[in-house]
Amino acid sequence: MLEQRIQQQFFDSADLKYQAAEALTRPIADAAQAVLGCITAGGKLLLCGTGASAAQAQHVAAQFMGRFERERPGLAALALSADSAVLTSVADEGDYAQIFAKQVRALGNPGDLLLVLSHQGGSPTLLTAVDAAHEQDMTVIAFTGNGGGLLGARLAETDVHICVPHERAVRIQEVHSLALHCICDAVDLQLLGEQDNA
């Protein structure tokens, strides 16, 4: 019984990835081009999410700063959820919804990117971060699911929306992880060329 349930988890995840591949390929490619354009122009990538999505933001920031699959110079990427002193200081000022927005206003410049991860798209901390990015003339790359929620509705025409067509948070986050790895791979491909497998 347990083994069947485990297998079903694999099947459900694979089915969603097959289903999402066609719908998400274009926005993922657009996101990769936006990241590449930002980085090569001397800009930086600010990333945020809440809960498990905060961990995903930190993970992908590390892959840009450190390496993905190949050695290369570090790319300017910062996970806004990583500094607990900043988060608690801003929250202690009385408006928890500003924990990311205040950082975006302080660190973001025109031409930089904000990458937001949210499986439901309703967190006030992320909505205010998107507003702050728009105030700074930054493009937003939003990873959502379940229709995009309030976050999807908050995006500008120049933003990129990668919306996983599913309701379950765990499935959405699995596709987000794959899409983020696709962006890392695409950026490395553009910067470094094809990998020599010989």
Tab-separated table of C-alpha atoms in Angstrom:
chain	number	residue	atom	x	y	z
A	1	MET	CA	0.000	0.000	0.000
A	2	LEU	CA	2.709	2.498	0.982
A	3	GLU	CA	4.873	1.565	-1.986
A	4	GLN	CA	1.945	2.115	-4.357
A	5	ARG	CA	1.326	5.541	-2.841
A	6	ILE	CA	4.994	6.439	-3.280
A	7	GLN	CA	4.929	5.319	-6.908
A	8	GLN	CA	1.784	7.368	-7.470
A	9	GLN	CA	3.606	10.469	-6.195
A	10	PHE	CA	6.244	9.932	-8.890
A	11	PHE	CA	3.600	9.377	-11.567
A	12	ASP	CA	1.610	12.465	-10.548
A	13	SER	CA	4.729	14.614	-10.569
A	14	ALA	CA	5.820	13.307	-13.969
A	15	ASP	CA	2.343	13.772	-15.440
A	16	LEU	CA	2.222	17.401	-14.340
A	17	LYS	CA	5.678	18.083	-15.739
A	18	TYR	CA	4.669	16.640	-19.118
A	19	GLN	CA	1.454	18.659	-19.033
A	20	ALA	CA	3.252	21.882	-18.057
A	21	ALA	CA	6.164	21.539	-20.481
A	22	GLU	CA	4.400	23.016	-23.496
A	23	ALA	CA	2.637	25.805	-21.606
A	24	LEU	CA	5.693	26.890	-19.608
A	25	THR	CA	8.496	26.618	-22.168
A	26	ARG	CA	7.954	30.136	-23.595
A	27	PRO	CA	7.718	31.964	-20.239
A	28	ILE	CA	10.726	30.033	-18.894
A	29	ALA	CA	12.726	31.042	-21.985
A	30	ASP	CA	11.560	34.646	-21.520
A	31	ALA	CA	12.660	34.523	-17.883
A	32	ALA	CA	16.069	33.134	-18.854
A	33	GLN	CA	16.528	35.939	-21.398
A	34	ALA	CA	15.511	38.523	-18.790
A	35	VAL	CA	18.014	37.126	-16.279
A	36	LEU	CA	20.765	37.005	-18.887
A	37	GLY	CA	20.053	40.566	-20.042
A	38	CYS	CA	20.030	41.836	-16.472
A	39	ILE	CA	23.261	40.094	-15.464
A	40	THR	CA	25.212	41.016	-18.611
A	41	ALA	CA	24.139	44.661	-18.211
A	42	GLY	CA	25.622	44.706	-14.710
A	43	GLY	CA	22.341	44.282	-12.861
A	44	LYS	CA	21.409	41.936	-10.085
A	45	LEU	CA	18.727	39.417	-9.325
A	46	LEU	CA	16.776	39.746	-6.061
A	47	LEU	CA	14.781	36.662	-5.064
A	48	CYS	CA	12.056	36.099	-2.496
A	49	GLY	CA	9.432	33.632	-1.415
A	50	THR	CA	7.804	32.457	1.794
A	51	GLY	CA	8.050	29.091	3.520
A	52	ALA	CA	9.375	26.388	1.209
A	53	SER	CA	9.500	28.961	-1.602
A	54	ALA	CA	11.952	31.015	0.482
A	55	ALA	CA	14.207	27.958	0.547
A	56	GLN	CA	13.874	27.654	-3.235
A	57	ALA	CA	14.840	31.328	-3.598
A	58	GLN	CA	17.953	30.752	-1.490
A	59	HIS	CA	18.789	27.619	-3.453
A	60	VAL	CA	18.664	29.324	-6.854
A	61	ALA	CA	20.543	32.399	-5.556
A	62	ALA	CA	23.316	30.035	-4.486
A	63	GLN	CA	23.362	28.443	-7.949
A	64	PHE	CA	23.798	31.849	-9.578
A	65	MET	CA	26.392	33.118	-7.079
A	66	GLY	CA	28.293	29.855	-6.891
A	67	ARG	CA	27.744	27.494	-9.772
A	68	PHE	CA	25.021	25.474	-11.406
A	69	GLU	CA	26.704	22.556	-13.195
A	70	ARG	CA	29.853	24.258	-14.477
A	71	GLU	CA	32.450	26.639	-13.130
A	72	ARG	CA	31.904	30.287	-14.072
A	73	PRO	CA	32.225	33.673	-12.419
A	74	GLY	CA	29.577	34.353	-9.786
A	75	LEU	CA	26.439	36.132	-10.941
A	76	ALA	CA	24.867	38.845	-8.793
A	77	ALA	CA	21.939	37.199	-7.001
A	78	LEU	CA	20.604	37.773	-3.503
A	79	ALA	CA	17.868	35.878	-1.635
A	80	LEU	CA	15.954	38.431	0.427
A	81	SER	CA	14.810	35.781	2.912
A	82	ALA	CA	18.358	34.807	3.914
A	83	ASP	CA	19.183	37.594	6.375
A	84	SER	CA	17.205	36.951	9.556
A	85	ALA	CA	18.499	40.152	11.190
A	86	VAL	CA	17.074	42.283	8.369
A	87	LEU	CA	13.786	40.371	8.294
A	88	THR	CA	13.204	40.634	12.019
A	89	SER	CA	14.290	44.277	12.149
A	90	VAL	CA	11.829	45.293	9.434
A	91	ALA	CA	9.066	43.143	10.928
A	92	ASP	CA	9.714	44.661	14.363
A	93	GLU	CA	9.102	48.127	12.901
A	94	GLY	CA	5.461	47.110	12.786
A	95	ASP	CA	4.677	46.121	9.199
A	96	TYR	CA	5.569	42.518	8.488
A	97	ALA	CA	4.246	42.877	4.914
A	98	GLN	CA	7.234	45.132	4.135
A	99	ILE	CA	9.990	42.577	4.922
A	100	PHE	CA	10.872	42.120	1.249
A	101	ALA	CA	9.609	45.426	-0.159
A	102	LYS	CA	11.920	47.455	2.077
A	103	GLN	CA	14.895	45.425	0.849
A	104	VAL	CA	13.812	45.843	-2.786
A	105	ARG	CA	13.633	49.621	-2.324
A	106	ALA	CA	17.057	49.693	-0.647
A	107	LEU	CA	18.890	47.294	-2.970
A	108	GLY	CA	17.005	47.357	-6.274
A	109	ASN	CA	17.842	49.628	-9.170
A	110	PRO	CA	16.259	50.159	-12.577
A	111	GLY	CA	17.233	47.211	-14.754
A	112	ASP	CA	17.504	44.768	-11.854
A	113	LEU	CA	15.134	41.803	-11.601
A	114	LEU	CA	12.899	40.580	-8.812
A	115	LEU	CA	12.169	36.852	-8.894
A	116	VAL	CA	9.181	35.937	-6.713
A	117	LEU	CA	8.133	32.389	-5.819
A	118	SER	CA	4.638	31.645	-4.515
A	119	HIS	CA	2.511	28.545	-5.009
A	120	GLN	CA	-0.741	30.400	-4.200
A	121	GLY	CA	0.131	34.005	-5.078
A	122	GLY	CA	-1.508	35.706	-2.124
A	123	SER	CA	1.205	36.576	0.410
A	124	PRO	CA	1.170	40.279	1.371
A	125	THR	CA	4.962	40.194	1.727
A	126	LEU	CA	5.302	39.192	-1.920
A	127	LEU	CA	2.618	41.545	-3.220
A	128	THR	CA	4.328	44.539	-1.615
A	129	ALA	CA	7.692	43.338	-2.976
A	130	VAL	CA	6.262	43.328	-6.510
A	131	ASP	CA	4.893	46.840	-5.999
A	132	ALA	CA	8.289	48.000	-4.744
A	133	ALA	CA	10.031	46.450	-7.757
A	134	HIS	CA	7.701	48.277	-10.123
A	135	GLU	CA	8.421	51.532	-8.253
A	136	GLN	CA	12.139	50.886	-8.861
A	137	ASP	CA	11.598	50.191	-12.607
A	138	MET	CA	12.511	46.557	-12.128
A	139	THR	CA	11.085	43.644	-14.092
A	140	VAL	CA	9.421	40.882	-12.078
A	141	ILE	CA	9.634	37.172	-12.808
A	142	ALA	CA	6.803	35.521	-10.888
A	143	PHE	CA	6.568	31.789	-10.260
A	144	THR	CA	3.039	30.867	-9.194
A	145	GLY	CA	0.477	28.118	-9.508
A	146	ASN	CA	-3.250	27.649	-9.116
A	147	GLY	CA	-4.102	30.478	-11.532
A	148	GLY	CA	-1.589	32.975	-10.148
A	149	GLY	CA	-3.776	34.489	-7.449
A	150	LEU	CA	-3.415	38.142	-6.503
A	151	LEU	CA	0.249	38.040	-7.465
A	152	GLY	CA	-0.521	37.123	-11.068
A	153	ALA	CA	-3.004	39.987	-11.274
A	154	ARG	CA	-0.371	42.413	-9.918
A	155	LEU	CA	2.098	41.820	-12.763
A	156	ALA	CA	2.860	44.348	-15.484
A	157	GLU	CA	2.918	43.587	-19.210
A	158	THR	CA	6.727	43.596	-19.175
A	159	ASP	CA	6.903	41.037	-16.345
A	160	VAL	CA	7.228	37.287	-16.847
A	161	HIS	CA	4.660	34.930	-15.305
A	162	ILE	CA	5.432	31.232	-14.923
A	163	CYS	CA	2.161	29.781	-13.629
A	164	VAL	CA	2.026	26.032	-12.982
A	165	PRO	CA	-1.409	24.639	-13.927
A	166	HIS	CA	-2.062	22.835	-10.650
A	167	GLU	CA	-3.552	23.377	-7.176
A	168	ARG	CA	-1.334	21.274	-4.880
A	169	ALA	CA	1.545	23.229	-3.360
A	170	VAL	CA	3.978	20.318	-3.433
A	171	ARG	CA	3.403	19.656	-7.154
A	172	ILE	CA	3.691	23.373	-7.965
A	173	GLN	CA	6.976	23.610	-6.071
A	174	GLU	CA	8.348	20.571	-7.902
A	175	VAL	CA	7.702	22.264	-11.238
A	176	HIS	CA	9.093	25.549	-9.918
A	177	SER	CA	12.300	23.730	-9.033
A	178	LEU	CA	12.593	22.256	-12.525
A	179	ALA	CA	11.828	25.618	-14.157
A	180	LEU	CA	14.466	27.354	-12.018
A	181	HIS	CA	17.023	24.744	-13.062
A	182	CYS	CA	16.028	25.318	-16.704
A	183	ILE	CA	16.753	29.042	-16.257
A	184	CYS	CA	20.135	28.333	-14.644
A	185	ASP	CA	21.000	25.964	-17.487
A	186	ALA	CA	19.891	28.455	-20.158
A	187	VAL	CA	21.931	31.270	-18.611
A	188	ASP	CA	25.020	29.059	-18.409
A	189	LEU	CA	24.486	27.946	-22.011
A	190	GLN	CA	24.354	31.561	-23.193
A	191	LEU	CA	27.364	32.602	-21.137
A	192	LEU	CA	29.562	29.525	-21.589
A	193	GLY	CA	28.319	27.806	-24.756
A	194	GLU	CA	27.570	24.128	-25.142
A	195	GLN	CA	29.209	21.835	-22.610
A	196	ASP	CA	31.868	19.523	-23.983
A	197	ASN	CA	30.901	16.049	-22.787
A	198	ALA	CA	34.011	14.380	-24.169
